[in-house]
Amino acid sequence: MSSTPLSSTRRTSLGRLKERAATDRAALHEILDAGRICHLGVVIDGSPRVVPTGYGHSGDTLYLHGSTGASSLLAGPSQEICVTVTHVDGLVLARSLFHHSVNYRSAMIYGTPRRLTDPDEKLTGLRAITERLVPGQWDVARPPNPKELAATTVLALSLEEASVKVRQGPPGDDEEDYALDLWAGVLPVREVFGDPVPDPRLRPGIPAPAHVTSMVGPTAVPSEAAGQA
Amino acid sequence: MSSTPLSSTRRTSLGRLKERAATDRAALHEILDAGRICHLGVVIDGSPRVVPTGYGHSGDTLYLHGSTGASSLLAGPSQEICVTVTHVDGLVLARSLFHHSVNYRSAMIYGTPRRLTDPDEKLTGLRAITERLVPGQWDVARPPNPKELAATTVLALSLEEASVKVRQGPPGDDEEDYALDLWAGVLPVREVFGDPVPDPRLRPGIPAPAHVTSMVGPTAVPSEAAGQA
């Protein structure tokens, strides 16, 4: 994991709450490593559109994919996009309503993506996206055939211009409010995988593989996210 | 809950996979009722920006808030925004990599927000946002004072132009792939609240209130989200 400082273009330098900007490239990769879904922002006819979609990353490149007919991806190659990955770690209950907040980790990546045309490079991107969703699936599932590959748009976006915002720890109340007779603290939030549900058309005698069953249970969450300062 | 059909402007009429578009306004409200965080898309200097933030809704209005200095909110009142709320319900593992997918519920709302100036209307919006985060907090925490209220931007966005996309159920493989000797199914995903973590500065003898402790455990997830067709 690299420790190169993040970019500091105007929009990736936070205008406020600078203490929440972790200017470490390692933090960017940690956030991407912990997620499966991003929110892709594009501009269509001058207006913003925000679409949830899967992503993958490898080295300094983030990959997105979709149908060749997806308007959100068609808009991408000709112009800038913004990709945001967010983890909600806790609800922050302060004594004052004003200081209620959310503990979260968020990464935003800006850039003009490149539409991949080389089949090998497209497969590299699709592998990264699949392995982000369920590590281990790429090597067991039936690979894309040429027709499926042709029907899939894969975009590559440099991770160069990015920003990271993190809020962790207990509420930060106004000094006089600490005397109030009110509970305050953090309600931790985490993502949990339930037991795998077999496809109703699954052939008999095929158990869920270990790389799937091993995901069941709570996903990792940084200890400081639970509210410890 | 209303059952008015959703809008059908060009961008809210899906260009593909129309079967995933639930054209029922009730579905929009169900998705908003189940979330706490949205992704707000704005256009700044011609480029998209996607920011995670809290939201609330009441009737046909969605509310957003932030510091008066937040550039993402400052961009809003003069131009269109897009607000997307997404729930990930399951990872869909197909026999072919091509048909891997995600079970999700997503709502997108478009419009030009109105910046609230009337203090009572701002309080209505802030109450909706707080009660979405942790129901019950508005009535117990210390209310905003005039200075705090003045330092908070509250935007109101009509829910009129919206679209809903839902994908649920088992994988949809190509017919010939069902004969493969591969596991397929859905790995359910849900959000879970852990035990409340008291603020280190909490005064002794103040227990977490019932409206907080009652949130601990798995949040509701529609039964069909687990992969049942």
Tab-separated table of N, CA and C in Angstrom, chain A residues 6-95:
chain	number	residue	atom	x	y	z
A	6	LEU	N	-2.005	12.453	-1.249
A	6	LEU	CA	-3.086	12.626	-2.204
A	6	LEU	C	-2.890	13.927	-2.959
A	7	SER	N	-3.628	14.043	-4.049
A	7	SER	CA	-3.577	15.263	-4.844
A	7	SER	C	-4.063	16.440	-4.018
A	8	SER	N	-3.724	17.646	-4.439
A	8	SER	CA	-4.279	18.804	-3.728
A	8	SER	C	-4.746	19.839	-4.732
A	9	THR	N	-5.563	19.390	-5.675
A	9	THR	CA	-6.244	20.345	-6.530
A	9	THR	C	-7.276	21.081	-5.685
A	10	ARG	N	-7.851	22.136	-6.263
A	10	ARG	CA	-8.750	22.967	-5.468
A	10	ARG	C	-9.915	22.163	-4.893
A	11	ARG	N	-10.505	21.295	-5.731
A	11	ARG	CA	-11.703	20.608	-5.244
A	11	ARG	C	-11.378	19.444	-4.319
A	12	THR	N	-10.118	18.972	-4.323
A	12	THR	CA	-9.777	17.908	-3.390
A	12	THR	C	-9.152	18.467	-2.115
A	13	SER	N	-8.956	19.787	-2.062
A	13	SER	CA	-8.535	20.423	-0.818
A	13	SER	C	-9.795	20.927	-0.137
A	14	LEU	N	-10.134	20.343	0.977
A	14	LEU	CA	-11.413	20.655	1.598
A	14	LEU	C	-11.451	22.097	2.044
A	15	GLY	N	-12.576	22.743	1.752
A	15	GLY	CA	-12.719	24.142	2.110
A	15	GLY	C	-12.976	24.328	3.590
A	16	ARG	N	-13.465	23.279	4.255
A	16	ARG	CA	-13.794	23.381	5.660
A	16	ARG	C	-13.506	22.042	6.329
A	17	LEU	N	-13.429	22.082	7.641
A	17	LEU	CA	-13.176	20.866	8.409
A	17	LEU	C	-11.953	20.125	7.873
A	18	LYS	N	-10.872	20.859	7.677
A	18	LYS	CA	-9.666	20.268	7.099
A	18	LYS	C	-9.156	19.107	7.936
A	19	GLU	N	-9.478	19.123	9.239
A	19	GLU	CA	-8.986	18.029	10.085
A	19	GLU	C	-9.601	16.695	9.695
A	20	ARG	N	-10.685	16.754	8.915
A	20	ARG	CA	-11.300	15.498	8.491
A	20	ARG	C	-10.667	14.951	7.207
A	21	ALA	N	-9.762	15.723	6.612
A	21	ALA	CA	-9.140	15.257	5.378
A	21	ALA	C	-7.869	14.491	5.722
A	22	ALA	N	-7.921	13.202	5.528
A	22	ALA	CA	-6.730	12.390	5.785
A	22	ALA	C	-5.914	12.385	4.504
A	23	THR	N	-4.850	13.156	4.523
A	23	THR	CA	-4.095	13.362	3.284
A	23	THR	C	-3.079	12.246	3.086
A	24	ASP	N	-3.545	11.055	3.114
A	24	ASP	CA	-2.654	9.924	2.982
A	24	ASP	C	-3.252	8.979	1.945
A	25	ARG	N	-2.456	8.646	0.974
A	25	ARG	CA	-2.959	7.766	-0.085
A	25	ARG	C	-3.357	6.391	0.447
A	26	ALA	N	-2.714	5.971	1.529
A	26	ALA	CA	-3.073	4.675	2.119
A	26	ALA	C	-4.535	4.674	2.564
A	27	ALA	N	-5.002	5.798	3.086
A	27	ALA	CA	-6.398	5.887	3.533
A	27	ALA	C	-7.345	5.707	2.357
A	28	LEU	N	-6.983	6.261	1.209
A	28	LEU	CA	-7.801	6.088	0.007
A	28	LEU	C	-7.947	4.603	-0.318
A	29	HIS	N	-6.810	3.898	-0.319
A	29	HIS	CA	-6.860	2.476	-0.674
A	29	HIS	C	-7.617	1.667	0.373
A	30	GLU	N	-7.485	2.024	1.639
A	30	GLU	CA	-8.232	1.304	2.680
A	30	GLU	C	-9.735	1.444	2.473
A	31	ILE	N	-10.166	2.650	2.110
A	31	ILE	CA	-11.597	2.867	1.892
A	31	ILE	C	-12.071	2.080	0.676
A	32	LEU	N	-11.281	2.111	-0.397
A	32	LEU	CA	-11.665	1.348	-1.591
A	32	LEU	C	-11.648	-0.149	-1.299
A	33	ASP	N	-10.685	-0.605	-0.507
A	33	ASP	CA	-10.574	-2.032	-0.186
A	33	ASP	C	-11.755	-2.526	0.652
A	34	ALA	N	-12.416	-1.626	1.338
A	34	ALA	CA	-13.488	-2.030	2.253
A	34	ALA	C	-14.872	-1.965	1.606
A	35	GLY	N	-14.951	-1.510	0.336
A	35	GLY	CA	-16.260	-1.284	-0.272
A	35	GLY	C	-16.570	-2.214	-1.423
A	36	ARG	N	-17.805	-2.179	-1.853
A	36	ARG	CA	-18.237	-2.958	-3.015
A	36	ARG	C	-19.001	-2.101	-4.008
A	37	ILE	N	-19.618	-1.053	-3.504
A	37	ILE	CA	-20.490	-0.211	-4.313
A	37	ILE	C	-19.988	1.230	-4.233
A	38	CYS	N	-19.990	1.912	-5.380
A	38	CYS	CA	-19.691	3.341	-5.372
A	38	CYS	C	-20.907	4.093	-5.902
A	39	HIS	N	-20.869	5.401	-5.753
A	39	HIS	CA	-21.862	6.245	-6.402
A	39	HIS	C	-21.137	7.055	-7.473
A	40	LEU	N	-21.538	6.812	-8.720
A	40	LEU	CA	-20.911	7.431	-9.881
A	40	LEU	C	-21.692	8.686	-10.252
A	41	GLY	N	-20.991	9.808	-10.307
A	41	GLY	CA	-21.624	11.066	-10.695
A	41	GLY	C	-21.202	11.463	-12.094
A	42	VAL	N	-22.187	11.749	-12.940
A	42	VAL	CA	-21.917	12.232	-14.292
A	42	VAL	C	-22.787	13.457	-14.538
A	43	VAL	N	-22.444	14.218	-15.565
A	43	VAL	CA	-23.267	15.354	-15.966
A	43	VAL	C	-23.925	14.993	-17.292
A	44	ILE	N	-25.244	15.049	-17.324
A	44	ILE	CA	-25.993	14.739	-18.541
A	44	ILE	C	-26.900	15.921	-18.845
A	45	ASP	N	-26.725	16.496	-20.020
A	45	ASP	CA	-27.486	17.693	-20.411
A	45	ASP	C	-27.353	18.790	-19.349
A	46	GLY	N	-26.182	18.909	-18.773
A	46	GLY	CA	-25.916	19.977	-17.813
A	46	GLY	C	-26.353	19.691	-16.397
A	47	SER	N	-27.038	18.554	-16.183
A	47	SER	CA	-27.541	18.240	-14.843
A	47	SER	C	-26.810	17.026	-14.277
A	48	PRO	N	-26.683	16.986	-12.945
A	48	PRO	CA	-25.979	15.856	-12.343
A	48	PRO	C	-26.854	14.612	-12.311
A	49	ARG	N	-26.219	13.462	-12.422
A	49	ARG	CA	-26.887	12.180	-12.222
A	49	ARG	C	-25.976	11.330	-11.354
A	50	VAL	N	-26.536	10.693	-10.342
A	50	VAL	CA	-25.758	9.885	-9.394
A	50	VAL	C	-26.310	8.469	-9.426
A	51	VAL	N	-25.459	7.516	-9.784
A	51	VAL	CA	-25.884	6.133	-10.017
A	51	VAL	C	-25.045	5.186	-9.157
A	52	PRO	N	-25.692	4.288	-8.402
A	52	PRO	CA	-24.919	3.285	-7.668
A	52	PRO	C	-24.424	2.208	-8.623
A	53	THR	N	-23.199	1.780	-8.450
A	53	THR	CA	-22.648	0.747	-9.334
A	53	THR	C	-21.451	0.084	-8.658
A	54	GLY	N	-21.104	-1.092	-9.122
A	54	GLY	CA	-19.925	-1.767	-8.596
A	54	GLY	C	-18.650	-1.107	-9.094
A	55	TYR	N	-17.554	-1.418	-8.469
A	55	TYR	CA	-16.260	-0.895	-8.919
A	55	TYR	C	-15.184	-1.907	-8.523
A	56	GLY	N	-14.033	-1.736	-9.131
A	56	GLY	CA	-12.857	-2.478	-8.700
A	56	GLY	C	-11.667	-1.555	-8.814
A	57	HIS	N	-10.562	-1.950	-8.221
A	57	HIS	CA	-9.365	-1.117	-8.390
A	57	HIS	C	-8.140	-2.013	-8.340
A	58	SER	N	-7.106	-1.538	-9.001
A	58	SER	CA	-5.848	-2.264	-9.069
A	58	SER	C	-4.771	-1.223	-9.284
A	59	GLY	N	-3.786	-1.196	-8.393
A	59	GLY	CA	-2.754	-0.172	-8.491
A	59	GLY	C	-3.384	1.204	-8.415
A	60	ASP	N	-3.073	2.047	-9.361
A	60	ASP	CA	-3.588	3.412	-9.335
A	60	ASP	C	-4.766	3.615	-10.274
A	61	THR	N	-5.469	2.527	-10.562
A	61	THR	CA	-6.590	2.614	-11.496
A	61	THR	C	-7.860	2.070	-10.855
A	62	LEU	N	-8.950	2.806	-11.039
A	62	LEU	CA	-10.266	2.344	-10.615
A	62	LEU	C	-11.043	1.931	-11.870
A	63	TYR	N	-11.777	0.837	-11.765
A	63	TYR	CA	-12.536	0.326	-12.909
A	63	TYR	C	-14.032	0.388	-12.619
A	64	LEU	N	-14.786	0.718	-13.668
A	64	LEU	CA	-16.247	0.696	-13.630
A	64	LEU	C	-16.714	-0.097	-14.834
A	65	HIS	N	-17.896	-0.682	-14.740
A	65	HIS	CA	-18.385	-1.407	-15.907
A	65	HIS	C	-19.894	-1.274	-15.998
A	66	GLY	N	-20.402	-1.651	-17.147
A	66	GLY	CA	-21.844	-1.609	-17.350
A	66	GLY	C	-22.164	-2.031	-18.759
A	67	SER	N	-23.463	-2.061	-19.041
A	67	SER	CA	-23.903	-2.364	-20.394
A	67	SER	C	-23.397	-1.293	-21.347
A	68	THR	N	-23.159	-1.666	-22.597
A	68	THR	CA	-22.749	-0.658	-23.579
A	68	THR	C	-23.852	0.366	-23.810
A	69	GLY	N	-25.082	0.071	-23.381
A	69	GLY	CA	-26.176	1.009	-23.561
A	69	GLY	C	-26.420	1.916	-22.366
A	70	ALA	N	-25.628	1.760	-21.301
A	70	ALA	CA	-25.887	2.527	-20.079
A	70	ALA	C	-25.498	3.987	-20.281
A	71	SER	N	-26.485	4.887	-20.160
A	71	SER	CA	-26.213	6.299	-20.436
A	71	SER	C	-25.211	6.897	-19.464
A	72	SER	N	-25.203	6.383	-18.219
A	72	SER	CA	-24.271	6.945	-17.240
A	72	SER	C	-22.824	6.635	-17.623
A	73	LEU	N	-22.598	5.480	-18.264
A	73	LEU	CA	-21.239	5.153	-18.684
A	73	LEU	C	-20.899	5.801	-20.026
A	74	LEU	N	-21.908	5.956	-20.877
A	74	LEU	CA	-21.655	6.590	-22.170
A	74	LEU	C	-21.226	8.038	-21.983
A	75	ALA	N	-21.775	8.671	-20.935
A	75	ALA	CA	-21.419	10.064	-20.677
A	75	ALA	C	-19.969	10.166	-20.232
A	76	GLY	N	-19.473	9.112	-19.600
A	76	GLY	CA	-18.173	9.177	-18.951
A	76	GLY	C	-16.990	9.513	-19.824
A	77	PRO	N	-16.732	8.731	-20.872
A	77	PRO	CA	-15.454	8.884	-21.566
A	77	PRO	C	-15.225	10.257	-22.159
A	78	SER	N	-16.316	11.003	-22.400
A	78	SER	CA	-16.132	12.299	-23.045
A	78	SER	C	-15.951	13.424	-22.043
A	79	GLN	N	-16.101	13.122	-20.768
A	79	GLN	CA	-16.070	14.217	-19.784
A	79	GLN	C	-15.708	13.676	-18.409
A	80	GLU	N	-15.560	14.596	-17.478
A	80	GLU	CA	-15.187	14.201	-16.126
A	80	GLU	C	-16.316	13.476	-15.411
A	81	ILE	N	-15.902	12.597	-14.519
A	81	ILE	CA	-16.855	11.938	-13.631
A	81	ILE	C	-16.352	12.092	-12.197
A	82	CYS	N	-17.200	11.754	-11.258
A	82	CYS	CA	-16.806	11.715	-9.851
A	82	CYS	C	-17.291	10.383	-9.285
A	83	VAL	N	-16.407	9.668	-8.637
A	83	VAL	CA	-16.751	8.386	-8.031
A	83	VAL	C	-16.585	8.513	-6.519
A	84	THR	N	-17.644	8.227	-5.774
A	84	THR	CA	-17.602	8.353	-4.321
A	84	THR	C	-17.911	7.012	-3.670
A	85	VAL	N	-17.049	6.606	-2.752
A	85	VAL	CA	-17.247	5.376	-1.972
A	85	VAL	C	-17.397	5.792	-0.507
A	86	THR	N	-18.471	5.352	0.130
A	86	THR	CA	-18.782	5.799	1.487
A	86	THR	C	-19.048	4.617	2.404
A	87	HIS	N	-18.465	4.628	3.577
A	87	HIS	CA	-18.795	3.663	4.622
A	87	HIS	C	-19.365	4.419	5.808
A	88	VAL	N	-20.548	4.018	6.250
A	88	VAL	CA	-21.139	4.597	7.457
A	88	VAL	C	-20.771	3.698	8.627
A	89	ASP	N	-20.087	4.245	9.613
A	89	ASP	CA	-19.576	3.456	10.736
A	89	ASP	C	-20.354	3.669	12.030
A	90	GLY	N	-21.071	4.773	12.129
A	90	GLY	CA	-21.793	5.011	13.372
A	90	GLY	C	-22.653	6.255	13.306
A	91	LEU	N	-23.707	6.250	14.111
A	91	LEU	CA	-24.540	7.439	14.254
A	91	LEU	C	-24.090	8.157	15.516
A	92	VAL	N	-23.808	9.449	15.385
A	92	VAL	CA	-23.221	10.219	16.480
A	92	VAL	C	-24.312	11.037	17.146
A	93	LEU	N	-24.678	10.635	18.356
A	93	LEU	CA	-25.752	11.289	19.098
A	93	LEU	C	-25.146	12.245	20.118
A	94	ALA	N	-25.294	13.522	19.825
A	94	ALA	CA	-24.750	14.554	20.704
A	94	ALA	C	-25.833	15.024	21.670
A	95	ARG	N	-25.428	15.874	22.599
A	95	ARG	CA	-26.402	16.461	23.527
A	95	ARG	C	-27.230	17.538	22.837
